[in-house]
GROMACS .gro file of C-alpha atoms in nm:
model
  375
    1UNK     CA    1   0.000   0.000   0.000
    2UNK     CA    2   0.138   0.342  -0.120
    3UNK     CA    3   0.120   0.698   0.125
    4UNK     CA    4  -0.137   0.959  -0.031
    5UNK     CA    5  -0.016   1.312  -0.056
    6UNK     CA    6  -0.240   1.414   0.225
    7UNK     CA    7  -0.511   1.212   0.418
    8UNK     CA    8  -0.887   1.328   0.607
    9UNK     CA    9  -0.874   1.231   0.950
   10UNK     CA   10  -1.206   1.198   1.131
   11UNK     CA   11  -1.196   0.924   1.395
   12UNK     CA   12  -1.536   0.690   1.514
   13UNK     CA   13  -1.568   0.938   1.782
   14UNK     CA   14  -1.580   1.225   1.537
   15UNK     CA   15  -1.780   1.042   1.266
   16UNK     CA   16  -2.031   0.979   1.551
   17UNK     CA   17  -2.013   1.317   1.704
   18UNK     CA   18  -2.103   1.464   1.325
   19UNK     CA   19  -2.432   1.171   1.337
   20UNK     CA   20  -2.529   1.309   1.658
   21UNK     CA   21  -2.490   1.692   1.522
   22UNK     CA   22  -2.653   1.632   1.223
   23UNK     CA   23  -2.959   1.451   1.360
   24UNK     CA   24  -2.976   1.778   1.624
   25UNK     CA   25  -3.013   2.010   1.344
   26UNK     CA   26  -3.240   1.810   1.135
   27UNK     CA   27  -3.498   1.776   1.411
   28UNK     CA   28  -3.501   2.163   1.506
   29UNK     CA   29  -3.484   2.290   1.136
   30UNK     CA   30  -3.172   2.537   1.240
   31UNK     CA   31  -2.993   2.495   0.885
   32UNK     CA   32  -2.812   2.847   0.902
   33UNK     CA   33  -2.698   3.113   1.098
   34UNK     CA   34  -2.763   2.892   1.416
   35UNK     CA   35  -2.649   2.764   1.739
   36UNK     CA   36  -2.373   2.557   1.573
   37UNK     CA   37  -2.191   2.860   1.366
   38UNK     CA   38  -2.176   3.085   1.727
   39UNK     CA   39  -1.984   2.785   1.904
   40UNK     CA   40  -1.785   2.706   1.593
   41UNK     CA   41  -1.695   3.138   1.534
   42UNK     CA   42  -1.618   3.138   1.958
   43UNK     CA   43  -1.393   2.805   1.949
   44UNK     CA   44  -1.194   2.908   1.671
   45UNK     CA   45  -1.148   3.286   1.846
   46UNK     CA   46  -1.072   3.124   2.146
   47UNK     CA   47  -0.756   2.871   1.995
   48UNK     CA   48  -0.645   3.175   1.837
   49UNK     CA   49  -0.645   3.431   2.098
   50UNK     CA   50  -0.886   3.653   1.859
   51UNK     CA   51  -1.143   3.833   1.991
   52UNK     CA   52  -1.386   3.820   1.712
   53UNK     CA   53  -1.481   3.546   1.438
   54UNK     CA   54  -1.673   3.542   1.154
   55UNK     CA   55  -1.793   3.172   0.981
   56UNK     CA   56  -1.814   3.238   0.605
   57UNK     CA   57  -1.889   2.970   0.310
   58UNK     CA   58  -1.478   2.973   0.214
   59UNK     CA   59  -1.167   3.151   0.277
   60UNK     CA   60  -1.168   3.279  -0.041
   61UNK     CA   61  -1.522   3.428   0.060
   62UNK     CA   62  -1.367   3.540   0.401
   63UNK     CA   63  -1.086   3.687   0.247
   64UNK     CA   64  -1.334   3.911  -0.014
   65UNK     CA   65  -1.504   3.999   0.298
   66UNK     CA   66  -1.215   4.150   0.437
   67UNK     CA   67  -1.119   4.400   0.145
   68UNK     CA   68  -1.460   4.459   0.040
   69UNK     CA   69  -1.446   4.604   0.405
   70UNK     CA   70  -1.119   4.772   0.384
   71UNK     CA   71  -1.271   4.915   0.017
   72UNK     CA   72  -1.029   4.824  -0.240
   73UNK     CA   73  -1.269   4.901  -0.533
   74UNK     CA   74  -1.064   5.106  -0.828
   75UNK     CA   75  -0.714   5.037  -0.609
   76UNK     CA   76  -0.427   4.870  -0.578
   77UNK     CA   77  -0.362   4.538  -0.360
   78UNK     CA   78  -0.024   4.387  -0.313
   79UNK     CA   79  -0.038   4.015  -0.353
   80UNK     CA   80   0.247   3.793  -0.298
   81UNK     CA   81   0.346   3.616  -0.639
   82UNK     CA   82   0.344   3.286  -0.425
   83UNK     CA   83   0.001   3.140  -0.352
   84UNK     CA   84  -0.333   3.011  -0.438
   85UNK     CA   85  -0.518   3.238  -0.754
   86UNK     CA   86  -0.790   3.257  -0.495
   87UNK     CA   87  -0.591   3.546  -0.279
   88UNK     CA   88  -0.541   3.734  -0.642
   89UNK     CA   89  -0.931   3.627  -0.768
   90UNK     CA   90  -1.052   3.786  -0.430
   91UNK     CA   91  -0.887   4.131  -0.489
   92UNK     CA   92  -1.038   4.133  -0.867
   93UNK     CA   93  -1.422   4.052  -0.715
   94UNK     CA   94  -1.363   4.283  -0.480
   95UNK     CA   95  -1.285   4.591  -0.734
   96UNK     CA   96  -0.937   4.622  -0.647
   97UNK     CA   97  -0.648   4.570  -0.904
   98UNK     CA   98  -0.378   4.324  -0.761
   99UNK     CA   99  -0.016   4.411  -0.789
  100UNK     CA  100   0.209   4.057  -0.788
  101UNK     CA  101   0.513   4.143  -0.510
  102UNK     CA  102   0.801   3.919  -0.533
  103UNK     CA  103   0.897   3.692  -0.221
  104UNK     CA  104   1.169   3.564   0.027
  105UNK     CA  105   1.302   3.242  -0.081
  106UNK     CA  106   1.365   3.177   0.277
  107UNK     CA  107   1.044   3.185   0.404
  108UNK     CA  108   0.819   3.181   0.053
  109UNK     CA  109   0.634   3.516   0.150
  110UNK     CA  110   0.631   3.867   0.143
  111UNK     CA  111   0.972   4.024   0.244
  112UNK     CA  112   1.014   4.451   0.398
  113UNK     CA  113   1.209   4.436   0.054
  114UNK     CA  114   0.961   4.289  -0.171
  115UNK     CA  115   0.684   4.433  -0.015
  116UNK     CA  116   0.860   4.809  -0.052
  117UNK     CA  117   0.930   4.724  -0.424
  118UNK     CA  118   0.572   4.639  -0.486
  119UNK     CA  119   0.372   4.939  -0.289
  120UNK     CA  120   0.218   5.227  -0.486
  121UNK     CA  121   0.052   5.571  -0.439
  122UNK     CA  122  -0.274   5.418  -0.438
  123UNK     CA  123  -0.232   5.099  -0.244
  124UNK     CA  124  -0.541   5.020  -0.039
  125UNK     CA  125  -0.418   4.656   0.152
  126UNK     CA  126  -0.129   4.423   0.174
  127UNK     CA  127  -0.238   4.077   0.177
  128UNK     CA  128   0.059   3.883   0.402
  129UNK     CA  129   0.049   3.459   0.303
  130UNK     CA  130   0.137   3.212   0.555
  131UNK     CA  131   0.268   2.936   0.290
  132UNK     CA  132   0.241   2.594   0.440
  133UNK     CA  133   0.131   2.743   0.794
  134UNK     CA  134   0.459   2.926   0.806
  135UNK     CA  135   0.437   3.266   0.971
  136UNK     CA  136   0.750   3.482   0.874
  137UNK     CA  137   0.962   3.632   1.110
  138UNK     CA  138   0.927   3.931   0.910
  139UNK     CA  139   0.568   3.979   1.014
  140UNK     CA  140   0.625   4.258   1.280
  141UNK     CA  141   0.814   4.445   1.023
  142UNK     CA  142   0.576   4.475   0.733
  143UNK     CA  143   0.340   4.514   0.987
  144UNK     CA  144   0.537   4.831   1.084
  145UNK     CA  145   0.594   4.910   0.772
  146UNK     CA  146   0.234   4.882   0.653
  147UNK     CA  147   0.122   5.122   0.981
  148UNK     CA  148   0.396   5.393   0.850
  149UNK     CA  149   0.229   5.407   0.518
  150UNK     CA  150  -0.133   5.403   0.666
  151UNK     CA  151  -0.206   5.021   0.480
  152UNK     CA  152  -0.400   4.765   0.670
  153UNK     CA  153  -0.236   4.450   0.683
  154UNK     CA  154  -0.484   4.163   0.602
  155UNK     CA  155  -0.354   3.763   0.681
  156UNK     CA  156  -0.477   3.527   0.434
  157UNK     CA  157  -0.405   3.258   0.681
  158UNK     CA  158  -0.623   2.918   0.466
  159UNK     CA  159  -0.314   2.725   0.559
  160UNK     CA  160  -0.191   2.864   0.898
  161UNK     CA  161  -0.475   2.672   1.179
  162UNK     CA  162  -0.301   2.675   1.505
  163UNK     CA  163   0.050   2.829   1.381
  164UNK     CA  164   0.208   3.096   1.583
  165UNK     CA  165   0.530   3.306   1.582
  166UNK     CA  166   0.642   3.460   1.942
  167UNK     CA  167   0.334   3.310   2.062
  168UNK     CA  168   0.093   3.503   1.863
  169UNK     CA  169  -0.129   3.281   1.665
  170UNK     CA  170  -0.190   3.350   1.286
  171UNK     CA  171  -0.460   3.584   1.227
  172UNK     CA  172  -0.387   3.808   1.492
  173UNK     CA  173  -0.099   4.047   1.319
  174UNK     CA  174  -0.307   4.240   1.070
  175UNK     CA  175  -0.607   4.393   1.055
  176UNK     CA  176  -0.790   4.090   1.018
  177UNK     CA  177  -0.728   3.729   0.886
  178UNK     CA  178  -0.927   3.523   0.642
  179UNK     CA  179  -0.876   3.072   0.732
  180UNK     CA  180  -1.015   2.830   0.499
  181UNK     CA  181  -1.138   2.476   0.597
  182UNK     CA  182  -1.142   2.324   0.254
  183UNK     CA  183  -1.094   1.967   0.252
  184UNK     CA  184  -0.699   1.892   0.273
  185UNK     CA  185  -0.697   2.186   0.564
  186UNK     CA  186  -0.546   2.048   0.940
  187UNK     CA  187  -0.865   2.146   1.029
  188UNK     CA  188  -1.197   2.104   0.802
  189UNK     CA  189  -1.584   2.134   0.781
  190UNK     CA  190  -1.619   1.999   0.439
  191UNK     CA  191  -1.637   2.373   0.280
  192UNK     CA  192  -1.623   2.705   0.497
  193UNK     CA  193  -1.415   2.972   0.608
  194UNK     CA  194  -1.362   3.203   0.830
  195UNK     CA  195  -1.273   3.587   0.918
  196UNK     CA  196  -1.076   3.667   1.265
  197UNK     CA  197  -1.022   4.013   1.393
  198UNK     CA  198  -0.912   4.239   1.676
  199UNK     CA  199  -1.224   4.476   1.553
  200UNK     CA  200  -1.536   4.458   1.591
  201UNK     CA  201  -1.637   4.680   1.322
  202UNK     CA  202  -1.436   4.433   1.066
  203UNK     CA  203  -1.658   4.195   1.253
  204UNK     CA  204  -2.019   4.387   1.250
  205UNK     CA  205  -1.927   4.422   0.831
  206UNK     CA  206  -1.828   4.102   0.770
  207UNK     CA  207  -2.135   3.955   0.925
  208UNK     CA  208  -2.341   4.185   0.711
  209UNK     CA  209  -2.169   4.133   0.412
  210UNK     CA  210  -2.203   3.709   0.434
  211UNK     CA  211  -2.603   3.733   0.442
  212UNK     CA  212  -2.668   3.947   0.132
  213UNK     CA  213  -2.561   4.257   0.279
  214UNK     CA  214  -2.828   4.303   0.523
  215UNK     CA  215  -2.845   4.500   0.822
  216UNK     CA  216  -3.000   4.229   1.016
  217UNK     CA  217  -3.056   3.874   0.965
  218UNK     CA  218  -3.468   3.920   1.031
  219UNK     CA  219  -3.494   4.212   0.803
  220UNK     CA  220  -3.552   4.278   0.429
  221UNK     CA  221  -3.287   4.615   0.441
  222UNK     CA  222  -2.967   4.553   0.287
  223UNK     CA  223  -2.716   4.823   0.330
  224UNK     CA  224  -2.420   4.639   0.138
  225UNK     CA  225  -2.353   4.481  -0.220
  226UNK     CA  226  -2.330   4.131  -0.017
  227UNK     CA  227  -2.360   3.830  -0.120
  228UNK     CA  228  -2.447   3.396  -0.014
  229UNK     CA  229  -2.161   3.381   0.205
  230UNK     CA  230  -2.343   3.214   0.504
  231UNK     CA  231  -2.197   2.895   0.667
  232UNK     CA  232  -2.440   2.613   0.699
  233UNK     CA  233  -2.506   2.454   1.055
  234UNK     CA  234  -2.396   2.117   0.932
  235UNK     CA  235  -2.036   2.250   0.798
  236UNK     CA  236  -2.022   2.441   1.110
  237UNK     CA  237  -2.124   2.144   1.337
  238UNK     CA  238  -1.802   1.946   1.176
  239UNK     CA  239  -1.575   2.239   1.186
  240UNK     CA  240  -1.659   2.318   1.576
  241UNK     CA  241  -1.561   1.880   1.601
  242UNK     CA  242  -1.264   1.838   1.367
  243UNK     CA  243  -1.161   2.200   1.581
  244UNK     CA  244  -1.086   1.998   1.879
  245UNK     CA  245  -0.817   1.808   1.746
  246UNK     CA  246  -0.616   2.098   1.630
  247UNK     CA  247  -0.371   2.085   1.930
  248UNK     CA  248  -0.348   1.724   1.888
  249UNK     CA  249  -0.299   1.735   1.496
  250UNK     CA  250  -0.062   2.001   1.483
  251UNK     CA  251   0.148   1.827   1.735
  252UNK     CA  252   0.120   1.491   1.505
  253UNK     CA  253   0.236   1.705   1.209
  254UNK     CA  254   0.545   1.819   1.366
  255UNK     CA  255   0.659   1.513   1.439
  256UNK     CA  256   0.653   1.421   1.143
  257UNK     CA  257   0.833   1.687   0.993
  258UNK     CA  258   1.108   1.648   1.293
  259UNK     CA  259   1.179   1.270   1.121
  260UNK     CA  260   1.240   1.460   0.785
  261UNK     CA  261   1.443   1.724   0.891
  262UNK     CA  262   1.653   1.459   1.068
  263UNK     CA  263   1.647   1.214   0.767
  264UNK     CA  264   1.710   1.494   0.528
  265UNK     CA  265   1.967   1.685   0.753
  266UNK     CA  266   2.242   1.477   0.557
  267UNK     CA  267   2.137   1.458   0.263
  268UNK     CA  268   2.328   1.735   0.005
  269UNK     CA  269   2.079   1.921  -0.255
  270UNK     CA  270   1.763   1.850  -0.153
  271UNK     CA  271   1.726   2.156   0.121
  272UNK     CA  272   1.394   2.131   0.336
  273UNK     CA  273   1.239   2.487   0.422
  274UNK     CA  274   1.355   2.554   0.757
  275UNK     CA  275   1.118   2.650   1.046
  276UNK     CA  276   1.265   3.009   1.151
  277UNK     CA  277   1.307   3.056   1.489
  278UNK     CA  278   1.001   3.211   1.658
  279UNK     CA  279   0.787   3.074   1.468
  280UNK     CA  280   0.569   2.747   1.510
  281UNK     CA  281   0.448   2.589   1.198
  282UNK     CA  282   0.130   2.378   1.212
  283UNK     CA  283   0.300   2.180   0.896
  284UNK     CA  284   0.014   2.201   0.686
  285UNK     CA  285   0.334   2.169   0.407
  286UNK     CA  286   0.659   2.026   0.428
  287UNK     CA  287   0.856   2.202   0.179
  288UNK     CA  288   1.168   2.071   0.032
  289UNK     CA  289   1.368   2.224  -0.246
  290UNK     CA  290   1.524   2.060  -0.505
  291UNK     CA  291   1.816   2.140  -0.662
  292UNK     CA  292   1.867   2.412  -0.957
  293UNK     CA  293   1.767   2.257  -1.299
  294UNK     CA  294   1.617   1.904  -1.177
  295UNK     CA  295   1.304   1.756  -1.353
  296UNK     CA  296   1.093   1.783  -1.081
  297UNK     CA  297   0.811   1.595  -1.305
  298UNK     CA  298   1.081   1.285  -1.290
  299UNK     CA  299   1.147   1.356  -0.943
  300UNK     CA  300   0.785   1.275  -0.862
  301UNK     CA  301   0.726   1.044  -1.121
  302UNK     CA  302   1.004   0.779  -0.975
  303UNK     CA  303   0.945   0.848  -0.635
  304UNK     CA  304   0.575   0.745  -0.694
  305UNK     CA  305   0.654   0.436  -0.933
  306UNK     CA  306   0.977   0.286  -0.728
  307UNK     CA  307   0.780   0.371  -0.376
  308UNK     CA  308   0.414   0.445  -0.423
  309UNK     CA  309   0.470   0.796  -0.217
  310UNK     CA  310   0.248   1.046  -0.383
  311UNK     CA  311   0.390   1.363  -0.383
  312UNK     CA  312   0.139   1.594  -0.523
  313UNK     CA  313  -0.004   1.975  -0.435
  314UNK     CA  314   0.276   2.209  -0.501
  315UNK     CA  315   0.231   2.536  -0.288
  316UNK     CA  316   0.281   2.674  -0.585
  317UNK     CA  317   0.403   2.544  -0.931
  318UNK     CA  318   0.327   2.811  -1.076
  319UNK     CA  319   0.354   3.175  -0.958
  320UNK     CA  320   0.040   3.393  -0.997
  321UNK     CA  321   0.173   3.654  -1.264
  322UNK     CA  322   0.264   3.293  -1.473
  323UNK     CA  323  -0.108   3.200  -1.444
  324UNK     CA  324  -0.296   3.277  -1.769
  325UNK     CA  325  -0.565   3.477  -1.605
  326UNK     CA  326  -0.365   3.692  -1.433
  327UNK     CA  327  -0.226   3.826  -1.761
  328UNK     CA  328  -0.285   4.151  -1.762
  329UNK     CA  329  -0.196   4.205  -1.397
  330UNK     CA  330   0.200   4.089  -1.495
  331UNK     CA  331   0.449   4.315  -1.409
  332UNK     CA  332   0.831   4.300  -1.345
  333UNK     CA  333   1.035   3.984  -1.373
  334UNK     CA  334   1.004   3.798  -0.990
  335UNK     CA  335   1.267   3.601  -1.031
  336UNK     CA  336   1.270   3.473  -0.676
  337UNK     CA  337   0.896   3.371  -0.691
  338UNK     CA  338   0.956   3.167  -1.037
  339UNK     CA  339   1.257   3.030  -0.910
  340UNK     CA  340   1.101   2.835  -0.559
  341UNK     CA  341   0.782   2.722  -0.788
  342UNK     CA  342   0.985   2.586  -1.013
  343UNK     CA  343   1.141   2.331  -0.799
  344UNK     CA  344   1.034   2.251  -0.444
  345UNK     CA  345   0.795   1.971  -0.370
  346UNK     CA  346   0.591   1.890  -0.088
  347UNK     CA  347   0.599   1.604   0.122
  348UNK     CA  348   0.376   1.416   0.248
  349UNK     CA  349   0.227   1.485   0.605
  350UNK     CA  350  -0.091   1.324   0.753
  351UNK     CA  351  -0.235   1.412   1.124
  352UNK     CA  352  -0.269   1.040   1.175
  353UNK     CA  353   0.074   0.960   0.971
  354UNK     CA  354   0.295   0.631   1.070
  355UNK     CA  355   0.631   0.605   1.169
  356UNK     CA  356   0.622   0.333   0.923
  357UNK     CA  357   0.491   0.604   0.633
  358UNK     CA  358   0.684   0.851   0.733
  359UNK     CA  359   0.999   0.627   0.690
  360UNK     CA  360   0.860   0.522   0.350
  361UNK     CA  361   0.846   0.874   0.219
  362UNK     CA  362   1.228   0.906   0.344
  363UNK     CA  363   1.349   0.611   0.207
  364UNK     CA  364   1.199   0.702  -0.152
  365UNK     CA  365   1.295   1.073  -0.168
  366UNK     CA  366   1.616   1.001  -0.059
  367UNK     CA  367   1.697   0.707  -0.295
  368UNK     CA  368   1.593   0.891  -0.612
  369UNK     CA  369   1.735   1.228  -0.530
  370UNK     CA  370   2.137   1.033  -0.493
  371UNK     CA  371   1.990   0.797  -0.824
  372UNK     CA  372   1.897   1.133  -0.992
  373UNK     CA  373   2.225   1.308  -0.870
  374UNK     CA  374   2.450   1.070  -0.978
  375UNK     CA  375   2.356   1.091  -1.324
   0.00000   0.00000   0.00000
């Protein structure tokens, strides 16, 4: 039996927990905008030392929320050049126009550098990435650097769930933070998302804006352009479950990732991302770099049909002013950005993984990068 690039963990006890969830809402007809959402919004505030959260359908719907509420319409947004299209596809349904920044090879994100290169006269957000749940120890600076220029700082944190640098969890350094709980997240509810914020204005407009824009959820008045951004009760109801595992996922995670660093400590060329120090990774991505010019199709291909170890979802392989769509939003050469999606893969990490996995995926990385080397 192989090892899956990534792996949905609910246990009996959860499975059961969802049964006993979903009959509850069934029999009292609470679909929406119930009981469930307010414990699943107060859980995830509470592991995150926020004081306010917001449950949205995605994070790409959470992170709209968020600039439609900053009002990027007709302005610029700095977007890192390294992530999902969803962080750039946001800014463009939002109004705004999204200028690509280069990135930090170090740490795959915005860098005081980058970010300074990539700011204009009429930029209206930066949006900060946590690649692979890594926080950068950069954060308080383009934080600072942000607050000199008068920019809110907006987290799109859809991979950072329990992560932290100097003990501050993700989604508490900007503005406001937009988390995802798609499928392959440490933490899911099937689809959802979710905004966290320090402000409770952020919070009253972000509530409005996920219900069509209304100015209360009885009433007929709607005050914004909103739109069907609610969270149902079920996805909420296995969000607020699959949340109380976070501690003991992350924890699994990092374990895992401690075996690879050790395994891969020795091995010359193939250069894992390192954890900086301060910061505390939930490992939603191991990130390993291969070296300049490999085939990184081959790579994958061999360490799949020698070793049945997947090694699939790139974060990214191919940076956003690359992506057709984006187009017309290219501007100078990031060479940085093109240069990490070209060759780093991802290995695989489970929150339930073996040692006997784990030492699979070693075995077969490490055997075909010294085959592919020595060639």
């Amino acid at each position: 039996m192989g090892v899956p690039a990534a792996r949905i963990v609910f246990d009996e006890a959860d499975r059961a927990a969802v049964a006993a969830a979903a009959e509850e809402i069934l029999a009292t007809g609470a679909l929406t905008l119930g009981p469930w959402t307010e414990r699943f919004e107060q859980a995830f505030a509470a592991e995150h030392a926020a004081a306010h959260a917001v449950a949205v359908s995605s994070g790409t719907a959470a992170l709209e929320i968020l600039l439609r509420t900053v009002g990027v319409r007709g302005r610029d947004v700095v977007v890192p050049a390294v992530t999902f299209y969803a962080t750039a596809g946001a800014v463009l349904h939002a109004g705004g126009t999204p200028v690509l920044a280069d990135v930090d090879p170090a740490t795959f994100a915005l860098g005081p550098a980058t970010l300074e290169a990539a700011l204009t006269p009429d930029t209206a957000a930066v949006v900060l990435v946590h690649v692979g749940g890594l926080i950068t120890p950069d954060v308080d600076a383009l934080r600072a650097l942000c607050d000199t220029r008068g920019i809110p700082l907006i987290e799109d944190a859809a991979h950072a769930h329990g992560s932290s640098h100097d003990g501050r969890a993700a989604g508490t350094f900007g503005l406001g933070a937009a988390f995802s709980f798609y499928p392959t997240k440490v933490v899911t509810s099937g689809e959802g998302g979710m905004v966290l914020t320090a402000s409770a204005e952020v919070r009253d407009e972000a509530r409005i804006y996920r219900d069509q824009g209304k100015g209360s959820f009885g009433a007929n008045h709607h005050v914004r352009e909103g739109y069907a951004w609610r969270l149902s009760e079920m996805n909420a109801a296995v969000g607020t479950i699959h949340l109380r595992r976070l501690k003991e996922f992350v924890e699994a995670r990092r374990e895992v990732a401690r075996r690879y660093d050790d395994a891969l400590a020795g091995i010359e060329g193939l250069q894992p991302l390192p954890e900086p120090p301060g910061c505390r990774s939930n490992i939603y991505k191991y990130i390993a770099l291969l070296p300049p010019g490999s085939d990184r199709a081959r790579f994958k291909r061999e360490v799949y049909d020698g070793f049945g170890v997947r090694l699939a979802g790139e974060v990214y392989d191919l940076p956003l002013h690359r992506q057709p769509v984006l187009g017309p939003y290219q501007g100078p050469p990031l060479p940085a950005a093109e240069d990490v999606c070209a060759r780093h893969v991802c290995l695989p990490v489970h929150s339930d993984m073996t040692e006997d996995e784990s030492a699979r995926v070693i075995e077969a990385v490490t055997a075909v990068h010294r085959r592919l080397a020595a060639r």
